[in-house]
Amino acid sequence: MRRCFVCAADMLAPSERHLIYPVGRRRLFPFACASCGVLLEGGADASRCRAHLAEALAAQVFVPDPDAPYGLDLYTLRTAATGLGRGIRPLDAEGRVALRHPHDGHAARAALYALDGSDKCPVSLGLLCRPSEVDAVLASLPAQAGWTDDITILLDSDITPPGAVSVAGFPAGAVRVTARPLEGDFAAQRNALQALARHAWMLQLDADETLDPASGRLLPALVALAEAGAVRSIGLARFNCVDGVLSDVYPDVQYRLNRNDVRYAGRVHERPQLADGWPESFISLHGGIEHRLSRAHVAARSRRYEALDPGRGRPEEEDALLRPYRD
């Protein structure tokens, strides 16, 4: 197995983690995914693991199988469940504590429910773009009317834009266009956009990124799941498509769904800053962001980023982005 059967990350590595099962059995796993945290025994078959987990996630309560070729704690189970459009609820106080302090060493037990249910929180949509891209961005918005009623477009410009604009499917005043010069600082631009959200959570996208509307419709329920677990940031997989070909840089998790008080740091490759670190976040697998790139853009991207923030431009990423996806 090259990639994780849960999240598809190419981040499987040797592990000394163990899980304690309700029957009292303590089991050591020699491998773990450094992205989602799933544990694996040596020689585990991805198809078998995937089918076994899907069956377990279809139930009303997830019961850990001490003989399965994989294992999950509650934090990892939450991410795995989102891949099938499901959420989790801890069964007791110990479970609630475990969710906030991964990875606690106990095999996951939890109630399961469909994310398209009644538990929902409103989500704003924020978009960063250049003035030349704004017409295309506005044309793409009607497809997102099913899940948000608050959209802000922040232009990289010092020219004052029109403000509220009319877009089919949205009430008057729901879509606003504003401006601020980027000046080579992506974190500062994202933070300015965060501050414009009318709802407690905002999803941010760039002009060359899109989110499938079906994935968007689950965001309000996903945010409710996060609120229940004291989570402030959610990562979504990003599909980097270079000249239409899926890149090997996948899932390329982007933490773009955040509470509006979360702030980013880093002039390039910016990341949310969380007071208690990564346990205040989780990865959702219910859908992903499609990122459209050209080979010419990839070739110039890292060099530009390196010039903006020396040492953080990731020039080594260029080759990986140009390499087609490998399973």
Short mmCIF file of C-alpha atoms in Angstrom, two decimals:
data_model
loop_
_atom_site.label_atom_id
_atom_site.label_comp_id
_atom_site.label_asym_id
_atom_site.label_seq_id
_atom_site.Cartn_x
_atom_site.Cartn_y
_atom_site.Cartn_z
CA MET A 1 0.00 0.00 0.00
CA ARG A 2 1.65 3.23 -1.16
CA ARG A 3 -1.06 5.71 -0.19
CA CYS A 4 -3.29 5.77 2.87
CA PHE A 5 -6.54 3.93 2.18
CA VAL A 6 -8.46 6.56 4.19
CA CYS A 7 -7.13 9.93 2.99
CA ALA A 8 -4.95 8.94 -0.03
CA ALA A 9 -1.91 10.76 1.37
CA ASP A 10 1.49 9.39 0.45
CA MET A 11 2.54 9.67 4.09
CA LEU A 12 2.60 6.13 5.52
CA ALA A 13 5.51 5.70 7.92
CA PRO A 14 6.77 3.32 10.63
CA SER A 15 4.94 3.70 13.92
CA GLU A 16 5.04 2.55 17.53
CA ARG A 17 1.51 3.64 18.32
CA HIS A 18 -0.96 1.25 19.90
CA LEU A 19 -4.69 1.08 20.54
CA ILE A 20 -6.58 -0.29 23.52
CA TYR A 21 -9.89 -1.93 22.59
CA PRO A 22 -13.05 -2.16 24.73
CA VAL A 23 -12.41 -5.89 25.20
CA GLY A 24 -9.17 -4.97 26.97
CA ARG A 25 -6.83 -5.96 24.16
CA ARG A 26 -3.81 -3.74 23.56
CA ARG A 27 -2.56 -3.83 20.00
CA LEU A 28 0.61 -2.34 18.48
CA PHE A 29 0.51 -1.11 14.86
CA PRO A 30 3.77 -0.90 12.89
CA PHE A 31 2.57 1.75 10.41
CA ALA A 32 0.59 4.99 10.58
CA CYS A 33 -0.53 7.73 8.21
CA ALA A 34 1.11 11.01 9.19
CA SER A 35 -1.80 12.92 7.65
CA CYS A 36 -5.06 11.41 8.99
CA GLY A 37 -3.56 9.19 11.70
CA VAL A 38 -4.98 5.80 10.68
CA LEU A 39 -2.93 2.84 11.96
CA LEU A 40 -2.05 -0.19 9.82
CA GLU A 41 -0.59 -3.63 10.21
CA GLY A 42 2.16 -4.74 7.86
CA GLY A 43 0.97 -5.93 4.44
CA ALA A 44 -2.55 -4.52 4.87
CA ASP A 45 -4.59 -4.56 1.64
CA ALA A 46 -6.11 -1.20 0.73
CA SER A 47 -9.25 -2.61 -0.91
CA ARG A 48 -10.00 -4.90 2.01
CA CYS A 49 -9.44 -2.10 4.53
CA ARG A 50 -11.62 0.31 2.56
CA ALA A 51 -14.51 -2.14 2.26
CA HIS A 52 -14.32 -3.14 5.93
CA LEU A 53 -14.32 0.50 7.07
CA ALA A 54 -17.20 1.46 4.76
CA GLU A 55 -19.34 -1.30 6.24
CA ALA A 56 -18.51 -0.20 9.79
CA LEU A 57 -19.31 3.44 8.98
CA ALA A 58 -22.75 2.52 7.61
CA ALA A 59 -23.96 1.53 11.07
CA GLN A 60 -25.56 3.78 13.68
CA VAL A 61 -22.68 3.17 16.08
CA PHE A 62 -19.05 2.58 15.13
CA VAL A 63 -17.69 -0.43 17.00
CA PRO A 64 -13.92 -1.07 16.67
CA ASP A 65 -12.85 -4.46 15.37
CA PRO A 66 -9.70 -5.65 17.20
CA ASP A 67 -8.93 -8.05 14.35
CA ALA A 68 -9.19 -5.55 11.48
CA PRO A 69 -5.95 -4.80 9.59
CA TYR A 70 -6.25 -1.14 10.58
CA GLY A 71 -7.17 0.91 13.63
CA LEU A 72 -8.51 4.38 14.38
CA ASP A 73 -8.76 6.59 17.42
CA LEU A 74 -11.73 8.98 17.69
CA TYR A 75 -9.93 11.91 16.05
CA THR A 76 -9.09 9.83 12.98
CA LEU A 77 -12.55 8.28 12.88
CA ARG A 78 -14.08 11.75 12.56
CA THR A 79 -12.05 12.37 9.41
CA ALA A 80 -12.68 8.90 8.00
CA ALA A 81 -16.45 9.29 8.48
CA THR A 82 -16.56 12.53 6.49
CA GLY A 83 -15.37 10.59 3.44
CA LEU A 84 -18.78 8.89 3.38
CA GLY A 85 -20.69 12.04 4.29
CA ARG A 86 -21.07 11.05 7.95
CA GLY A 87 -20.38 12.73 11.26
CA ILE A 88 -19.59 11.32 14.69
CA ARG A 89 -20.72 11.97 18.25
CA PRO A 90 -18.70 10.70 21.22
CA LEU A 91 -20.60 8.21 23.36
CA ASP A 92 -19.38 9.52 26.73
CA ALA A 93 -17.26 12.10 28.53
CA GLU A 94 -14.09 10.07 27.91
CA GLY A 95 -14.79 10.19 24.20
CA ARG A 96 -15.26 13.97 24.25
CA VAL A 97 -11.90 14.35 25.98
CA ALA A 98 -10.23 11.96 23.51
CA LEU A 99 -11.52 14.00 20.57
CA ARG A 100 -9.79 17.09 21.93
CA HIS A 101 -6.54 15.30 22.78
CA PRO A 102 -5.49 13.09 19.84
CA HIS A 103 -4.09 10.54 19.59
CA ASP A 104 -5.12 9.13 22.97
CA GLY A 105 -4.46 5.42 22.41
CA HIS A 106 -8.03 4.11 22.66
CA ALA A 107 -9.84 2.51 19.74
CA ALA A 108 -12.68 4.70 18.47
CA ARG A 109 -16.28 4.20 19.57
CA ALA A 110 -18.90 6.73 18.47
CA ALA A 111 -22.43 7.33 17.26
CA LEU A 112 -22.68 8.02 13.52
CA TYR A 113 -25.07 10.28 11.64
CA ALA A 114 -25.54 11.72 8.13
CA LEU A 115 -23.93 15.12 7.62
CA ASP A 116 -26.88 16.27 5.50
CA GLY A 117 -29.13 16.29 8.57
CA SER A 118 -30.44 19.17 10.66
CA ASP A 119 -27.22 20.16 12.51
CA LYS A 120 -25.95 23.11 10.46
CA CYS A 121 -24.14 26.42 10.89
CA PRO A 122 -24.05 29.18 8.24
CA VAL A 123 -20.83 29.60 6.24
CA SER A 124 -19.52 32.61 4.33
CA LEU A 125 -17.58 32.29 1.08
CA GLY A 126 -14.55 34.49 0.45
CA LEU A 127 -12.66 34.71 -2.84
CA LEU A 128 -9.29 36.28 -3.65
CA CYS A 129 -8.72 37.43 -7.22
CA ARG A 130 -7.21 40.00 -9.54
CA PRO A 131 -9.44 42.63 -11.19
CA SER A 132 -9.06 40.80 -14.53
CA GLU A 133 -10.57 37.66 -12.98
CA VAL A 134 -13.60 39.15 -11.26
CA ASP A 135 -16.07 38.63 -14.14
CA ALA A 136 -15.29 34.91 -14.32
CA VAL A 137 -15.55 34.62 -10.53
CA LEU A 138 -18.95 36.34 -10.50
CA ALA A 139 -20.18 34.06 -13.29
CA SER A 140 -19.29 31.00 -11.20
CA LEU A 141 -21.22 32.06 -8.10
CA PRO A 142 -24.83 31.00 -8.91
CA ALA A 143 -23.77 27.35 -8.54
CA GLN A 144 -22.96 28.01 -4.86
CA ALA A 145 -26.33 29.56 -3.96
CA GLY A 146 -27.47 26.30 -2.36
CA TRP A 147 -25.19 26.57 0.67
CA THR A 148 -24.17 30.19 1.33
CA ASP A 149 -25.86 33.57 1.48
CA ASP A 150 -22.76 35.66 2.16
CA ILE A 151 -19.97 36.12 -0.40
CA THR A 152 -17.08 38.57 -0.38
CA ILE A 153 -14.69 38.98 -3.32
CA LEU A 154 -11.44 40.70 -2.37
CA LEU A 155 -9.53 42.14 -5.31
CA ASP A 156 -5.78 42.67 -5.42
CA SER A 157 -6.14 46.38 -6.18
CA ASP A 158 -6.06 49.86 -4.69
CA ILE A 159 -9.03 50.99 -6.77
CA THR A 160 -12.36 51.11 -4.94
CA PRO A 161 -14.79 48.55 -6.50
CA PRO A 162 -18.59 48.86 -6.70
CA GLY A 163 -19.47 47.16 -3.37
CA ALA A 164 -22.66 45.07 -3.44
CA VAL A 165 -23.38 43.42 -6.80
CA SER A 166 -26.38 41.50 -8.08
CA VAL A 167 -25.87 37.78 -8.73
CA ALA A 168 -28.61 35.34 -9.75
CA GLY A 169 -29.79 33.13 -6.89
CA PHE A 170 -28.66 35.47 -4.11
CA PRO A 171 -30.63 38.13 -2.20
CA ALA A 172 -29.70 41.78 -2.58
CA GLY A 173 -26.50 42.63 -0.71
CA ALA A 174 -25.36 39.02 -0.36
CA VAL A 175 -22.43 39.41 -2.77
CA ARG A 176 -19.89 42.18 -2.16
CA VAL A 177 -16.75 43.21 -4.03
CA THR A 178 -14.02 45.05 -2.19
CA ALA A 179 -10.31 45.67 -2.74
CA ARG A 180 -6.94 45.70 -1.03
CA PRO A 181 -3.42 45.51 -2.53
CA LEU A 182 -1.85 42.08 -1.99
CA GLU A 183 1.68 43.52 -1.81
CA GLY A 184 3.26 40.06 -1.73
CA ASP A 185 1.70 38.99 1.59
CA PHE A 186 -0.86 36.22 1.17
CA ALA A 187 -1.52 35.81 4.90
CA ALA A 188 -2.36 39.48 5.32
CA GLN A 189 -4.74 39.29 2.34
CA ARG A 190 -6.49 36.21 3.74
CA ASN A 191 -6.76 37.85 7.15
CA ALA A 192 -8.39 40.90 5.60
CA LEU A 193 -10.87 38.59 3.87
CA GLN A 194 -11.55 36.65 7.10
CA ALA A 195 -12.50 39.88 8.83
CA LEU A 196 -15.21 40.55 6.23
CA ALA A 197 -17.19 37.35 6.92
CA ARG A 198 -20.72 37.97 8.15
CA HIS A 199 -20.99 34.43 9.53
CA ALA A 200 -18.84 32.75 12.17
CA TRP A 201 -17.12 30.54 9.55
CA MET A 202 -15.67 31.29 6.13
CA LEU A 203 -14.43 29.15 3.26
CA GLN A 204 -11.74 30.86 1.21
CA LEU A 205 -10.97 30.09 -2.43
CA ASP A 206 -8.66 31.64 -5.02
CA ALA A 207 -9.79 32.60 -8.51
CA ASP A 208 -8.16 29.49 -10.02
CA GLU A 209 -9.94 27.18 -7.55
CA THR A 210 -13.45 25.77 -7.54
CA LEU A 211 -15.54 23.74 -5.12
CA ASP A 212 -18.16 21.32 -6.40
CA PRO A 213 -21.59 22.61 -5.26
CA ALA A 214 -22.44 19.18 -3.82
CA SER A 215 -19.39 19.44 -1.56
CA GLY A 216 -20.38 22.98 -0.65
CA ARG A 217 -23.81 21.88 0.50
CA LEU A 218 -22.22 19.75 3.23
CA LEU A 219 -20.10 22.60 4.62
CA PRO A 220 -22.77 23.95 7.05
CA ALA A 221 -23.13 20.47 8.58
CA LEU A 222 -19.37 20.02 8.63
CA VAL A 223 -19.01 23.29 10.52
CA ALA A 224 -21.62 22.12 13.07
CA LEU A 225 -19.52 18.97 13.56
CA ALA A 226 -16.47 21.16 14.13
CA GLU A 227 -18.25 23.40 16.63
CA ALA A 228 -19.33 20.36 18.65
CA GLY A 229 -15.68 19.28 18.94
CA ALA A 230 -14.13 22.70 19.71
CA VAL A 231 -12.48 22.74 16.27
CA ARG A 232 -11.61 26.08 14.63
CA SER A 233 -10.09 25.03 11.30
CA ILE A 234 -10.97 22.38 8.72
CA GLY A 235 -8.68 21.17 5.96
CA LEU A 236 -9.99 20.16 2.53
CA ALA A 237 -8.16 18.09 -0.05
CA ARG A 238 -7.00 20.04 -3.09
CA PHE A 239 -6.82 18.44 -6.54
CA ASN A 240 -3.99 20.17 -8.41
CA CYS A 241 -4.73 19.76 -12.14
CA VAL A 242 -1.84 20.86 -14.36
CA ASP A 243 -3.05 21.38 -17.93
CA GLY A 244 -5.98 19.12 -17.02
CA VAL A 245 -3.87 16.28 -15.54
CA LEU A 246 -4.16 15.43 -11.82
CA SER A 247 -0.83 16.09 -10.12
CA ASP A 248 0.94 13.75 -7.74
CA VAL A 249 0.73 16.52 -5.11
CA TYR A 250 -2.47 15.16 -3.61
CA PRO A 251 -4.39 15.47 -1.32
CA ASP A 252 -2.48 18.77 -0.77
CA VAL A 253 -4.69 19.63 2.24
CA GLN A 254 -5.62 23.30 2.44
CA TYR A 255 -6.96 24.70 5.72
CA ARG A 256 -9.38 27.11 4.11
CA LEU A 257 -12.54 26.56 6.18
CA ASN A 258 -12.03 28.50 9.40
CA ARG A 259 -13.78 30.41 12.13
CA ASN A 260 -13.71 34.07 11.15
CA ASP A 261 -11.44 34.96 14.09
CA VAL A 262 -8.70 32.54 12.94
CA ARG A 263 -5.74 34.34 11.40
CA TYR A 264 -3.15 33.14 8.90
CA ALA A 265 0.63 33.51 9.09
CA GLY A 266 3.26 33.32 6.32
CA ARG A 267 3.76 35.60 3.34
CA VAL A 268 3.54 32.50 1.11
CA HIS A 269 2.16 29.01 1.77
CA GLU A 270 0.19 30.64 4.57
CA ARG A 271 -1.35 28.53 7.35
CA PRO A 272 -3.96 29.23 10.05
CA GLN A 273 -2.55 29.94 13.49
CA LEU A 274 -4.29 27.91 16.22
CA ALA A 275 -3.59 28.60 19.88
CA ASP A 276 -3.65 24.90 20.81
CA GLY A 277 -2.10 23.67 17.57
CA TRP A 278 -3.35 21.02 15.15
CA PRO A 279 -5.82 19.33 17.58
CA GLU A 280 -8.04 22.37 16.95
CA SER A 281 -8.34 21.27 13.32
CA PHE A 282 -9.27 18.21 11.33
CA ILE A 283 -9.33 17.08 7.70
CA SER A 284 -12.60 16.48 5.87
CA LEU A 285 -12.71 13.96 3.03
CA HIS A 286 -16.25 14.69 1.80
CA GLY A 287 -15.06 16.61 -1.25
CA GLY A 288 -12.21 18.78 -2.43
CA ILE A 289 -11.00 21.98 -4.03
CA GLU A 290 -10.07 21.76 -7.70
CA HIS A 291 -7.00 23.87 -8.50
CA ARG A 292 -6.42 24.61 -12.18
CA LEU A 293 -2.79 25.26 -13.14
CA SER A 294 -0.71 25.51 -16.29
CA ARG A 295 2.81 24.15 -16.65
CA ALA A 296 4.05 27.70 -17.20
CA HIS A 297 2.44 28.85 -13.94
CA VAL A 298 3.92 25.92 -12.02
CA ALA A 299 7.37 26.72 -13.40
CA ALA A 300 7.14 30.34 -12.26
CA ARG A 301 5.20 29.82 -9.02
CA SER A 302 7.90 28.56 -6.67
CA ARG A 303 10.45 31.07 -7.91
CA ARG A 304 8.02 33.91 -7.29
CA TYR A 305 7.19 32.61 -3.82
CA GLU A 306 10.85 32.15 -2.98
CA ALA A 307 11.52 35.76 -3.93
CA LEU A 308 8.64 36.93 -1.71
CA ASP A 309 9.70 34.83 1.30
CA PRO A 310 13.25 33.39 0.96
CA GLY A 311 13.51 29.83 2.27
CA ARG A 312 9.76 29.18 2.15
CA GLY A 313 8.99 29.11 -1.57
CA ARG A 314 9.22 25.28 -1.82
CA PRO A 315 11.10 25.16 -5.15
CA GLU A 316 11.30 21.37 -4.76
CA GLU A 317 7.51 21.19 -5.18
CA GLU A 318 7.73 22.09 -8.86
CA ASP A 319 8.76 18.61 -9.99
CA ALA A 320 6.08 16.94 -7.87
CA LEU A 321 3.36 19.23 -9.26
CA LEU A 322 4.40 18.35 -12.81
CA ARG A 323 4.39 14.59 -12.08
CA PRO A 324 1.03 12.85 -12.85
CA TYR A 325 -0.80 11.27 -9.93
CA ARG A 326 0.45 7.85 -8.85
CA ASP A 327 -1.80 5.56 -6.80
#
